[in-house]
């Protein structure tokens, strides 16, 4: 289609694989061995899995036994939310409330909705301010109203659409005073900001490999050992009886390499991306002065530039940029290819038209200044055209 | 033809897939666009009969993949709801029988979609309709019937104006349908043997009466004999009936002569459905409103033909236009014509334009005209 080189500015969707992960993956793709087998090949596979688990744990300030390997972020979120709800309700049938931010990823929100519809959960979504930051006072008030009835709290580490980093430390302080477990979806955060599970005081944390330079289809729920999660997947009980399914040994090895790499490079990576991102935002605003930057200007993921372009449909802009090889996202979930107005922007107080007028540019390891130049060259005419098409 | 930026409306069916392929072959810079017309994709129609399900969107996407063109979904569900679905309900409530496909072409495909495409820098909109375009000596664009008259879809395009036709491409107009299917198979398009869509895309099971009852609620009214004025029975909602309908009337008392009864007219306010024998359905004069002309409106009365329903027969007719009023005198009488239907006017194979039938009459045929 396009004769232009691809300018990939959608690293929040997925990231190119880093060399160390690629090497770890390909080194094991043709090696036989089920990590549950008792013979030599099985032991070899199990050794790779356990070494990988230890490396992941070390990078995240967790103990190896706390790392439950999953098929990715969605499974980790589902396991955390449903598994914690069931286990807490079993201990005390009165514990049916779940408190979560209104801007959670759909992997959490839809799991909560299901629990409300099918399992009698009472879900309460806590609002955010105009920058997308959780209303901590509201959370505190709702917990203190009846702490004994709260099964769990789930607040993401950083928002996947606008990049706002949530006050997870404050959430943990409030909830732990009442012995309420806290889960955090850190899928976008690991490698972008410092994430230390042990120091955070969290009870459970989700992450996935492909957002930080690893392969698709593997992730983890890091979860405290003393929490008796009720499993979602039953079978061989491979992951401490909480998660069943033959482990993807090459992917697990690559996941570990990617996490280790991402965490080691995090500070330099964040500094480099912030600078590129700030350059992008400044130059786009010069060309489109009425564009609006979304998210928290201070506490935001370094690679995130989320902008609203008044008078434009986000998906028109996306198509026009795509035609020139510039790849970004409207940031919100799609239904059959149609971007829905973002629940995140609506929760931040924007109206539907504003929510539909937004684009998310997310920078990553392979982004360089020429990518920003390409976007800056294209954005002015694209906005003009998208406005014409919307009249 | 010069290289144009073309957007192809891809429904997920075989016709629009081949239309897109031919636009690519013609050297155009082609982008595939599937319209999301349902607010709840998947609830409109199941299986492969329509153009509104997630499955159809996926079929369109896979065809675009095979052709190597970019593909997007445009959400026009709000416009479709307001301009087509609500219009459809309103017309039935007013006792008329609309054709939503014409309305969709007029308001959605060649208005909302075309406007957006032109605004985004595209030059033309291609669809898989069977119709042809020709350039007239004066440089204007003429809309003609497809070469395959059995498959011709110029009727549902009779609402297009010159401005819309100037930006339209119908790559299939010169080809019979079986050839299009063969071509699709040769090109490796998986939709080659997908069944044609029928009926109304937003009526999931094809049961229009049931859909209307569901959306408009049950009403009630009476059946009245056309000659005697006698009340023959009751029904639960006049919008479930259409002029010319025979089945499903459920009138207990048979006609004295034992012949079947047909719906002759519907009076929406009192929900009175007038019934009578078949010959009473015959009309030879139509009054039309809301004319849409493909070029200039006929200044002199036109001796041509009219078509009164999709895939209906042609009737020789004299068409006179005074402002927004169109009078059609049928030389070949027609039967079972309902207000709300569209009359598309032809001069030979050329589409002149269309109007919405406001009323029908019998002037020269029969003797018991109401």
XYZ file of C-alpha atoms in Angstrom:
761
model
C 0.000 0.000 0.000
C 2.286 2.719 1.256
C 5.593 3.593 -0.341
C 6.747 5.215 2.893
C 8.964 3.536 5.458
C 6.979 2.531 8.509
C 7.030 4.963 11.397
C 5.889 2.857 14.332
C 4.431 4.990 17.108
C 2.210 2.392 18.746
C 4.476 0.757 21.313
C 1.640 0.599 23.832
C -0.049 -1.900 21.507
C 3.020 -4.085 21.218
C 6.771 -3.676 20.980
C 9.449 -5.007 18.656
C 11.303 -7.874 20.279
C 14.671 -7.030 21.817
C 17.704 -9.039 20.708
C 18.231 -10.846 23.994
C 14.630 -12.068 23.976
C 14.798 -13.093 20.329
C 17.960 -15.093 21.014
C 16.504 -16.752 24.092
C 13.347 -17.642 22.181
C 14.959 -19.007 19.058
C 17.613 -20.912 21.002
C 14.925 -23.135 22.490
C 12.257 -23.324 19.786
C 13.369 -26.752 18.565
C 14.482 -28.166 21.906
C 12.169 -30.912 23.103
C 11.084 -31.091 26.700
C 7.931 -30.629 28.736
C 8.749 -28.847 31.961
C 6.497 -31.295 33.811
C 8.273 -34.423 32.526
C 10.499 -36.344 34.913
C 13.266 -37.335 32.494
C 16.321 -35.458 31.396
C 14.653 -33.371 28.684
C 11.885 -32.477 31.090
C 14.330 -31.514 33.808
C 16.206 -29.358 31.320
C 13.005 -27.545 30.351
C 12.035 -27.164 34.013
C 15.452 -25.696 34.785
C 14.957 -23.057 32.082
C 11.508 -22.222 33.460
C 12.709 -21.941 37.019
C 15.766 -19.897 36.110
C 13.485 -17.624 34.123
C 11.096 -17.334 37.049
C 13.988 -16.396 39.315
C 15.205 -13.752 36.867
C 11.717 -12.263 36.532
C 11.295 -12.251 40.305
C 14.663 -10.618 40.860
C 13.939 -7.894 38.309
C 10.614 -7.094 39.943
C 11.592 -7.300 43.610
C 9.562 -10.462 44.093
C 10.296 -13.981 45.302
C 10.392 -16.709 42.631
C 7.468 -18.503 44.255
C 5.364 -15.394 43.751
C 5.627 -15.473 39.961
C 2.716 -17.339 38.363
C 3.305 -17.630 34.626
C 0.262 -16.994 32.425
C -0.639 -16.545 28.773
C -0.339 -12.781 29.149
C -1.827 -9.705 30.749
C -5.470 -10.534 30.185
C -5.180 -13.906 31.876
C -3.167 -12.398 34.712
C -5.808 -9.711 35.291
C -8.637 -12.239 35.163
C -6.847 -14.590 37.528
C -6.138 -11.777 39.977
C -9.600 -10.274 40.009
C -11.683 -13.448 39.878
C -9.269 -15.601 41.870
C -9.015 -13.035 44.664
C -12.747 -12.368 44.717
C -13.629 -16.053 45.027
C -11.050 -16.729 47.689
C -11.987 -13.719 49.799
C -15.706 -14.406 49.508
C -15.151 -18.041 50.483
C -13.468 -16.843 53.661
C -16.336 -14.462 54.443
C -19.551 -14.459 52.402
C -20.102 -10.793 53.276
C -17.052 -9.736 51.294
C -18.586 -8.990 47.909
C -17.495 -5.438 47.127
C -14.749 -4.791 44.597
C -13.326 -1.301 44.276
C -11.457 -0.374 41.109
C -10.583 2.733 39.174
C -12.964 3.727 36.390
C -10.049 3.753 33.934
C -8.912 0.131 34.269
C -8.108 -1.888 31.164
C -10.996 -3.950 29.783
C -9.249 -7.102 30.983
C -10.096 -5.895 34.498
C -13.325 -3.981 33.810
C -14.999 -6.748 31.835
C -13.924 -9.361 34.389
C -15.517 -7.195 37.085
C -18.678 -6.793 35.056
C -18.860 -10.559 34.690
C -18.401 -11.031 38.431
C -21.200 -8.544 39.054
C -23.539 -10.272 36.612
C -22.767 -13.874 37.431
C -21.220 -14.038 40.885
C -23.031 -11.405 42.890
C -20.082 -9.029 43.174
C -20.844 -5.409 43.954
C -18.457 -3.433 41.791
C -17.746 0.186 42.593
C -15.673 2.197 40.119
C -13.751 5.074 41.621
C -13.526 8.230 39.538
C -10.446 10.027 38.257
C -9.651 13.706 37.872
C -9.194 15.570 34.588
C -5.633 14.223 34.339
C -6.793 10.665 34.797
C -5.548 10.287 38.381
C -7.529 8.222 40.856
C -9.606 10.087 43.432
C -7.848 8.663 46.480
C -10.193 10.388 48.916
C -13.181 8.720 47.332
C -11.451 5.362 47.558
C -10.685 5.941 51.225
C -14.242 7.019 51.999
C -15.726 3.998 50.272
C -13.415 1.588 52.050
C -13.955 3.191 55.452
C -17.722 3.131 54.995
C -17.590 -0.659 55.431
C -14.110 -2.167 55.208
C -15.272 -5.657 56.151
C -17.318 -5.998 52.975
C -14.474 -5.263 50.536
C -13.051 -8.323 48.782
C -10.306 -6.530 46.896
C -9.102 -3.323 45.299
C -7.723 -3.139 41.763
C -5.948 -0.027 40.529
C -3.648 -0.084 37.518
C -0.072 1.086 37.883
C -0.296 3.287 34.799
C -3.141 3.843 32.384
C -2.796 2.213 28.981
C -4.550 4.974 27.041
C -3.308 8.301 28.406
C -0.321 7.003 30.380
C -1.222 8.567 33.732
C 0.641 6.852 36.575
C -1.684 6.033 39.460
C -0.925 6.629 43.153
C -0.591 2.917 43.857
C 1.397 3.567 47.041
C -1.465 5.571 48.521
C -3.981 2.915 47.467
C -1.924 0.231 49.187
C -1.588 2.322 52.358
C -5.344 2.807 52.604
C -6.359 -0.765 51.774
C -3.702 -2.580 53.781
C -4.754 -0.752 56.940
C -7.912 -2.845 56.684
C -6.250 -6.028 55.454
C -7.773 -5.683 51.989
C -5.668 -7.127 49.153
C -4.712 -4.841 46.252
C -4.080 -5.882 42.660
C -2.414 -3.652 40.103
C -2.278 -4.074 36.335
C 1.296 -3.013 35.566
C 1.282 -4.151 31.938
C 2.300 -0.722 30.611
C 4.447 0.232 33.580
C 7.172 -2.426 33.765
C 10.265 -1.139 31.982
C 8.800 2.357 31.649
C 8.816 3.398 35.310
C 10.423 1.715 38.355
C 8.263 -1.219 39.481
C 9.228 -3.111 42.638
C 6.623 -5.624 43.768
C 8.103 -6.191 47.205
C 8.520 -2.505 47.993
C 5.087 -1.620 46.601
C 3.203 -3.571 49.253
C 0.894 -4.904 46.529
C -0.678 -8.324 46.822
C -0.840 -9.019 43.103
C 0.588 -7.439 39.957
C 0.026 -8.263 36.245
C 2.563 -7.942 33.479
C 3.041 -9.254 29.939
C 6.085 -9.901 27.809
C 5.144 -8.342 24.482
C 4.754 -4.832 25.896
C 8.390 -4.769 27.039
C 10.308 -6.327 24.172
C 9.363 -9.964 24.718
C 7.205 -12.417 22.762
C 3.407 -12.587 22.576
C 1.399 -15.047 24.620
C 3.315 -15.075 27.870
C 3.024 -13.006 30.992
C 2.728 -13.367 34.712
C 0.704 -12.622 37.776
C 3.064 -11.834 40.600
C 1.107 -12.720 43.703
C 1.889 -13.183 47.398
C 2.224 -16.806 48.480
C -0.201 -16.488 51.385
C -3.095 -15.568 49.077
C -5.050 -18.699 48.177
C -6.180 -17.731 44.702
C -9.004 -19.785 43.240
C -7.804 -21.016 39.819
C -9.401 -20.149 36.469
C -7.773 -22.952 34.499
C -7.900 -26.469 35.885
C -5.673 -29.292 34.757
C -2.129 -30.341 35.456
C -1.652 -27.673 38.118
C 1.706 -26.672 36.639
C 1.881 -23.264 38.290
C 1.589 -23.999 42.042
C -1.931 -25.437 41.468
C -3.186 -21.938 40.615
C -2.687 -22.128 36.875
C -2.659 -25.182 34.628
C -1.343 -25.639 31.115
C 1.955 -26.795 29.635
C 4.432 -23.946 29.869
C 5.817 -22.395 26.698
C 9.463 -22.827 27.629
C 11.036 -20.762 24.826
C 8.582 -17.897 25.435
C 9.168 -18.016 29.188
C 12.933 -17.818 28.617
C 12.456 -14.876 26.257
C 10.077 -13.203 28.701
C 12.715 -13.381 31.423
C 15.387 -11.961 29.139
C 13.058 -9.108 28.102
C 12.006 -8.228 31.665
C 15.589 -8.255 32.864
C 16.658 -6.064 29.959
C 13.727 -3.655 30.320
C 14.254 -3.182 34.043
C 18.013 -2.766 33.715
C 17.609 -0.124 30.997
C 14.528 1.519 32.476
C 16.058 4.793 33.678
C 17.991 5.527 30.471
C 15.092 4.355 28.349
C 12.636 6.611 30.174
C 14.924 9.630 29.936
C 15.405 9.128 26.200
C 11.700 8.595 25.514
C 10.605 11.574 27.622
C 12.827 13.835 25.617
C 11.548 12.510 22.287
C 7.965 12.630 23.521
C 8.285 16.223 24.742
C 9.739 17.185 21.375
C 6.802 15.493 19.622
C 4.221 17.261 21.776
C 5.843 20.676 21.502
C 6.121 20.519 17.738
C 2.617 19.134 17.190
C 1.167 21.877 19.387
C 3.033 24.493 17.359
C 1.339 23.193 14.208
C -2.058 22.474 15.765
C -2.378 25.010 18.559
C -5.852 23.909 19.633
C -4.785 20.293 20.135
C -5.020 19.191 23.737
C -2.570 16.967 25.586
C -4.275 14.346 27.728
C -2.985 12.684 30.840
C -1.003 13.888 33.816
C 1.772 16.257 32.681
C 4.041 15.141 35.533
C 3.149 11.595 36.460
C 2.882 10.055 33.039
C 4.572 7.160 31.234
C 7.628 8.486 29.377
C 6.713 7.246 25.893
C 3.124 8.498 25.898
C 1.738 11.413 23.890
C -2.052 11.317 23.917
C -3.652 14.220 22.084
C -7.150 15.396 21.219
C -7.607 17.207 17.907
C -10.853 19.212 18.088
C -13.066 18.831 15.044
C -11.419 15.579 13.912
C -12.482 11.980 14.106
C -9.575 10.034 15.563
C -10.088 7.179 13.129
C -9.968 9.568 10.134
C -6.641 10.896 11.363
C -5.383 7.390 11.986
C -6.234 6.386 8.410
C -4.595 9.465 6.895
C -1.398 8.902 8.882
C -1.455 5.174 8.171
C -1.581 5.976 4.465
C 1.801 7.643 4.922
C 3.164 4.757 6.937
C 2.765 6.477 10.308
C 1.227 4.033 12.752
C -0.562 5.090 15.892
C -3.770 4.307 17.747
C -6.990 5.935 18.808
C -6.095 4.439 22.163
C -9.506 3.051 22.919
C -10.954 -0.404 22.545
C -12.405 -1.470 19.225
C -15.624 -3.260 18.589
C -15.499 -4.974 15.193
C -12.859 -2.519 14.011
C -14.790 0.529 15.169
C -13.105 2.591 17.869
C -15.519 3.160 20.732
C -15.451 6.453 22.617
C -12.799 5.899 25.271
C -14.120 5.086 28.744
C -10.903 6.630 30.051
C -11.467 10.044 28.465
C -15.147 9.957 29.418
C -14.105 9.231 33.019
C -11.735 12.200 32.783
C -14.745 14.395 32.067
C -14.507 14.708 28.293
C -17.581 14.480 26.107
C -18.051 11.857 23.420
C -16.901 14.098 20.557
C -13.686 14.944 22.398
C -13.180 11.307 23.251
C -13.530 10.376 19.588
C -11.091 13.066 18.445
C -8.026 11.582 20.108
C -4.875 9.815 19.022
C -2.307 7.991 21.093
C 1.329 8.073 20.012
C 3.530 5.756 22.044
C 7.289 5.728 21.626
C 9.648 2.873 22.256
C 13.099 1.421 21.931
C 13.253 1.743 18.152
C 11.893 5.294 18.012
C 14.378 7.882 16.837
C 14.171 11.608 16.034
C 13.400 10.911 12.359
C 10.130 9.269 13.432
C 9.113 12.436 15.224
C 10.081 14.479 12.160
C 7.903 12.287 9.945
C 4.913 12.712 12.219
C 5.415 16.457 12.526
C 5.544 16.747 8.734
C 2.337 14.798 8.293
C 0.152 15.938 11.171
C -0.807 19.441 9.995
C -2.277 18.443 6.621
C -3.850 15.341 8.158
C -5.670 17.406 10.781
C -6.872 19.807 8.105
C -8.200 16.954 5.999
C -9.814 15.167 8.901
C -11.578 18.392 9.834
C -12.829 18.813 6.263
C -14.160 15.251 6.302
C -15.971 15.878 9.551
C -17.838 18.976 8.417
C -8.652 6.514 -16.931
C -6.186 8.322 -14.724
C -5.077 6.917 -11.401
C -7.506 7.960 -8.705
C -7.688 7.526 -4.965
C -10.653 5.226 -4.655
C -12.497 4.046 -1.580
C -14.441 0.823 -2.084
C -17.489 0.079 0.060
C -16.856 -3.534 1.040
C -19.876 -5.249 2.544
C -18.195 -8.606 2.952
C -19.989 -10.015 -0.089
C -18.618 -11.280 -3.369
C -19.712 -8.315 -5.491
C -17.922 -5.585 -3.587
C -14.838 -7.798 -3.233
C -14.588 -8.175 -7.019
C -15.381 -4.478 -7.479
C -12.405 -3.691 -5.254
C -10.201 -6.126 -7.187
C -11.132 -4.474 -10.470
C -10.440 -1.018 -9.064
C -6.976 -2.263 -8.104
C -6.461 -3.738 -11.575
C -7.486 -0.423 -13.127
C -4.439 1.084 -11.449
C -6.218 3.074 -8.779
C -4.911 3.672 -5.267
C -7.591 1.649 -3.499
C -8.677 1.592 0.137
C -11.346 -0.813 1.390
C -13.916 0.464 3.850
C -16.576 -1.578 5.589
C -19.460 0.367 7.038
C -20.530 -0.514 10.555
C -24.230 0.213 10.361
C -25.529 -1.609 13.400
C -25.165 -0.204 16.880
C -24.844 -3.765 18.120
C -22.841 -5.626 15.489
C -23.877 -9.214 15.417
C -27.399 -8.598 16.527
C -28.705 -7.668 13.120
C -28.254 -10.837 11.245
C -26.600 -14.147 11.773
C -24.984 -16.327 9.176
C -23.915 -15.018 5.836
C -26.988 -13.363 4.435
C -26.491 -9.728 5.220
C -23.863 -7.063 5.427
C -24.032 -5.982 9.037
C -22.442 -8.645 11.156
C -18.940 -8.952 12.560
C -18.591 -11.971 10.290
C -19.290 -9.791 7.264
C -16.719 -7.251 8.435
C -14.189 -10.080 8.733
C -15.038 -11.363 5.251
C -14.455 -7.875 3.884
C -11.158 -7.613 5.768
C -9.957 -10.939 4.393
C -10.844 -9.899 0.854
C -8.859 -6.691 1.348
C -5.928 -8.774 2.615
C -6.015 -10.919 -0.518
C -6.041 -7.794 -2.680
C -3.264 -6.189 -0.637
C -5.191 -2.994 0.060
C -5.568 -1.156 3.351
C -8.871 -1.729 5.098
C -10.823 0.206 7.705
C -14.227 0.109 9.328
C -16.198 3.346 9.396
C -18.861 3.698 12.011
C -21.924 5.209 10.378
C -24.343 3.447 12.695
C -25.777 6.656 14.149
C -26.486 8.101 10.700
C -27.890 4.782 9.503
C -30.163 4.578 12.509
C -31.495 8.117 12.019
C -31.730 8.231 8.239
C -32.644 4.675 7.333
C -34.062 2.714 10.282
C -36.097 5.580 11.758
C -37.243 6.619 8.281
C -38.339 3.040 7.643
C -40.375 2.925 10.839
C -41.865 6.370 10.201
C -42.937 5.419 6.697
C -44.692 2.291 7.912
C -46.377 4.276 10.678
C -47.671 6.591 7.970
C -49.080 3.639 6.046
C -46.407 3.644 3.356
C -44.058 0.911 2.162
C -40.501 2.255 1.866
C -37.450 0.726 0.233
C -34.604 1.226 2.732
C -31.920 0.262 0.196
C -32.606 3.384 -1.835
C -32.586 5.480 1.298
C -29.256 3.933 2.338
C -27.699 4.732 -1.035
C -29.081 8.265 -0.947
C -28.224 9.123 2.653
C -25.442 6.778 3.728
C -23.270 5.308 0.962
C -23.397 8.211 -1.466
C -23.806 10.937 1.141
C -22.273 10.313 4.568
C -19.658 7.894 3.242
C -18.903 9.737 0.014
C -18.661 13.105 1.787
C -16.255 11.681 4.310
C -14.192 10.054 1.565
C -13.987 13.271 -0.451
C -13.103 15.219 2.687
C -10.296 12.762 3.404
C -8.838 13.266 -0.061
C -10.344 10.394 -2.025
C -11.559 11.039 -5.548
C -14.215 8.391 -5.947
C -16.369 5.769 -4.260
C -16.689 2.339 -5.866
C -19.387 -0.165 -4.962
C -20.372 -3.639 -6.128
C -23.697 -2.490 -7.561
C -24.651 -3.846 -10.981
C -25.081 -0.671 -13.026
C -23.039 1.198 -15.608
C -21.885 4.769 -16.002
C -21.406 6.474 -19.343
C -20.145 9.860 -20.261
C -22.706 11.913 -22.205
C -21.690 14.193 -25.089
C -22.125 17.214 -22.820
C -19.630 15.732 -20.347
C -22.194 14.735 -17.775
C -22.304 11.243 -16.316
C -25.227 8.994 -17.183
C -26.409 6.062 -15.074
C -27.522 3.024 -17.110
C -28.811 -0.419 -16.437
C -26.277 -3.211 -16.032
C -25.543 -5.417 -19.004
C -26.970 -8.348 -16.999
C -30.582 -7.158 -16.792
C -31.461 -10.000 -14.442
C -28.993 -8.684 -11.891
C -29.386 -4.978 -12.686
C -29.414 -2.781 -9.570
C -29.864 0.623 -11.184
C -33.260 0.816 -9.470
C -31.715 1.255 -6.011
C -29.317 3.862 -7.438
C -32.112 5.955 -8.968
C -31.783 8.428 -6.098
C -28.272 9.552 -7.081
C -27.684 13.064 -8.353
C -25.179 14.154 -10.967
C -22.775 15.286 -8.247
C -22.908 11.862 -6.587
C -22.586 10.010 -9.916
C -19.503 12.046 -10.790
C -17.706 10.436 -7.867
C -19.121 6.930 -8.339
C -17.531 3.833 -9.867
C -19.503 0.654 -10.596
C -16.897 -1.818 -11.845
C -19.351 -4.731 -12.220
C -21.918 -3.183 -14.571
C -20.647 -4.964 -17.677
C -20.470 -8.449 -16.189
C -23.020 -11.192 -15.515
C -23.114 -12.392 -11.932
C -21.864 -15.947 -12.608
C -18.751 -14.434 -14.152
C -18.214 -12.303 -11.082
C -18.339 -15.405 -8.901
C -15.931 -17.206 -11.221
C -13.574 -14.253 -11.154
C -13.753 -14.140 -7.355
C -12.785 -17.810 -7.188
C -9.906 -17.279 -9.624
C -8.635 -14.413 -7.528
C -8.685 -16.585 -4.418
C -11.419 -14.608 -2.696
C -13.058 -16.808 -0.092
C -16.418 -15.086 -0.533
C -16.723 -16.445 -4.091
C -19.588 -18.734 -3.137
C -21.073 -16.661 -0.326
C -24.849 -16.435 -0.780
C -26.321 -13.150 -2.000
C -27.882 -10.935 0.607
C -31.623 -10.543 0.415
C -34.332 -8.703 2.239
C -33.598 -5.863 4.586
C -30.209 -5.975 6.276
C -31.397 -4.688 9.637
C -34.297 -7.123 9.909
C -32.405 -10.074 11.313
C -34.678 -12.964 10.399
C -36.298 -11.469 7.299
C -39.640 -11.145 9.101
C -40.387 -7.481 8.445
C -43.880 -7.647 9.931
C -42.558 -9.138 13.153
C -39.748 -6.583 13.300
C -42.196 -3.712 12.882
C -44.503 -5.135 15.528
C -41.539 -5.431 17.883
C -40.342 -1.861 17.227
C -43.641 -0.072 16.867
C -45.742 -2.050 19.300
C -49.015 -3.737 18.550
C -51.842 -1.488 17.466
C -55.287 -2.429 16.330
C -57.680 -1.631 13.551
C -60.229 -3.125 11.232
C -60.407 -4.740 7.824
C -62.996 -3.036 5.640
C -64.466 -4.278 2.371
C -63.700 -1.873 -0.446
C -67.155 -1.983 -2.021
C -69.587 -2.346 0.855
C -67.591 -0.553 3.532
C -68.469 -3.449 5.828
C -66.076 -4.251 8.694
C -64.791 -7.756 8.063
C -62.578 -8.257 11.077
C -59.847 -6.796 13.239
C -56.046 -6.875 13.149
C -53.282 -5.843 15.531
C -51.497 -3.067 13.713
C -51.825 -1.801 10.144
C -48.077 -1.464 9.651
C -47.798 -5.231 9.383
C -49.577 -5.026 6.022
C -48.590 -3.773 2.634
C -50.665 -2.973 -0.429
C -51.050 -6.047 -2.608
C -50.629 -8.457 0.311
C -52.838 -11.543 0.282
C -51.327 -13.894 2.817
C -51.700 -13.567 6.548
C -54.803 -11.398 6.600
C -56.742 -13.909 8.757
C -60.209 -12.656 7.866
C -62.709 -15.269 9.044
C -65.484 -14.436 6.627
C -64.719 -15.443 3.058
C -65.692 -13.133 0.232
C -69.200 -13.866 -1.148
C -67.690 -14.969 -4.449
C -65.065 -17.040 -2.654
C -62.183 -15.193 -4.302
C -59.101 -14.175 -2.347
C -58.895 -10.717 -0.858
C -55.950 -8.381 -1.158
C -54.912 -5.294 0.763
C -55.934 -2.356 -1.425
C -55.055 0.565 0.821
C -54.031 1.420 4.369
C -55.243 4.408 6.331
C -52.639 4.841 9.065
C -54.458 7.135 11.503
C -57.448 4.878 12.077
C -55.381 1.832 11.028
C -58.098 0.844 8.608
C -57.005 -1.762 6.066
C -59.212 -1.827 2.977
C -59.381 -5.166 1.178
C -60.888 -6.334 -2.069
C -60.364 -8.471 -5.159
C -57.183 -8.594 -7.149
C -58.341 -6.484 -10.068
C -58.859 -3.570 -7.690
C -55.082 -3.481 -7.225
C -54.583 -2.320 -10.755
C -53.434 1.281 -11.115
C -52.430 3.382 -14.113
C -51.585 6.716 -12.583
C -49.061 7.588 -9.876
C -48.377 10.860 -8.141
C -44.800 11.149 -6.941
C -43.009 13.443 -4.527
C -39.370 13.955 -3.469
C -37.986 13.657 -6.998
C -34.254 12.966 -7.395
C -32.802 13.493 -10.868
C -29.572 11.924 -12.088
C -29.093 14.927 -14.340
C -31.571 17.601 -15.327
C -35.256 17.131 -14.584
C -37.278 16.389 -17.748
C -38.640 19.693 -18.987
C -41.130 18.125 -21.388
C -43.307 15.132 -20.551
C -41.123 12.089 -21.102
C -42.259 8.937 -22.882
C -40.150 6.298 -21.179
C -40.507 3.487 -18.710
C -40.776 3.246 -14.960
C -39.788 0.488 -12.576
C -41.727 0.352 -9.332
C -39.834 -2.155 -7.221
C -36.391 -3.737 -7.119
C -36.224 -6.401 -9.828
C -39.758 -5.413 -10.861
C -40.941 -5.253 -14.452
C -40.758 -2.141 -16.598
C -43.939 -0.248 -17.403
C -44.214 2.055 -20.375
C -45.210 5.442 -19.069
C -45.492 9.152 -19.648
C -43.751 11.145 -16.927
C -44.539 14.803 -16.332
C -42.770 16.998 -13.846
C -43.994 20.220 -12.304
C -41.553 21.397 -9.676
C -41.435 18.766 -6.941
C -44.530 16.976 -8.252
C -44.157 14.042 -10.624
C -47.100 12.501 -12.461
C -46.647 9.063 -13.985
C -49.281 7.861 -16.434
C -48.776 4.158 -16.951
C -49.474 2.796 -20.413
C -48.954 -0.673 -18.951
C -51.016 -0.758 -15.741
C -49.357 -1.989 -12.567
C -50.672 -4.008 -9.692
C -50.260 -3.768 -5.931
C -48.360 -0.516 -5.842
C -48.076 1.004 -2.374
C -47.440 4.607 -1.470
C -43.874 4.930 -0.237
C -42.412 2.751 -2.978
C -40.004 4.420 -5.344
C -40.733 4.896 -9.030
C -37.508 4.981 -11.007
C -37.794 6.581 -14.429
C -35.848 5.251 -17.414
C -35.253 6.541 -20.900
C -34.175 3.337 -22.607
C -31.432 1.958 -20.372
C -30.653 5.372 -18.920
C -31.867 6.229 -15.428
C -33.520 9.647 -15.516
C -34.331 9.841 -11.840
C -36.812 8.728 -9.240
C -39.628 9.819 -7.002
C -41.466 8.451 -3.990
C -45.015 7.359 -4.761
C -47.466 9.488 -2.767
C -50.710 8.151 -4.227
C -52.020 5.823 -6.904
C -55.150 5.942 -9.035
C -57.101 4.122 -11.720
C -58.190 6.292 -14.566
C -58.707 4.158 -17.635
C -58.794 0.590 -16.401
C -61.682 -1.207 -14.736
C -64.855 0.507 -13.724
C -64.911 0.600 -9.954
C -62.127 2.993 -9.186
C -62.490 4.206 -5.581
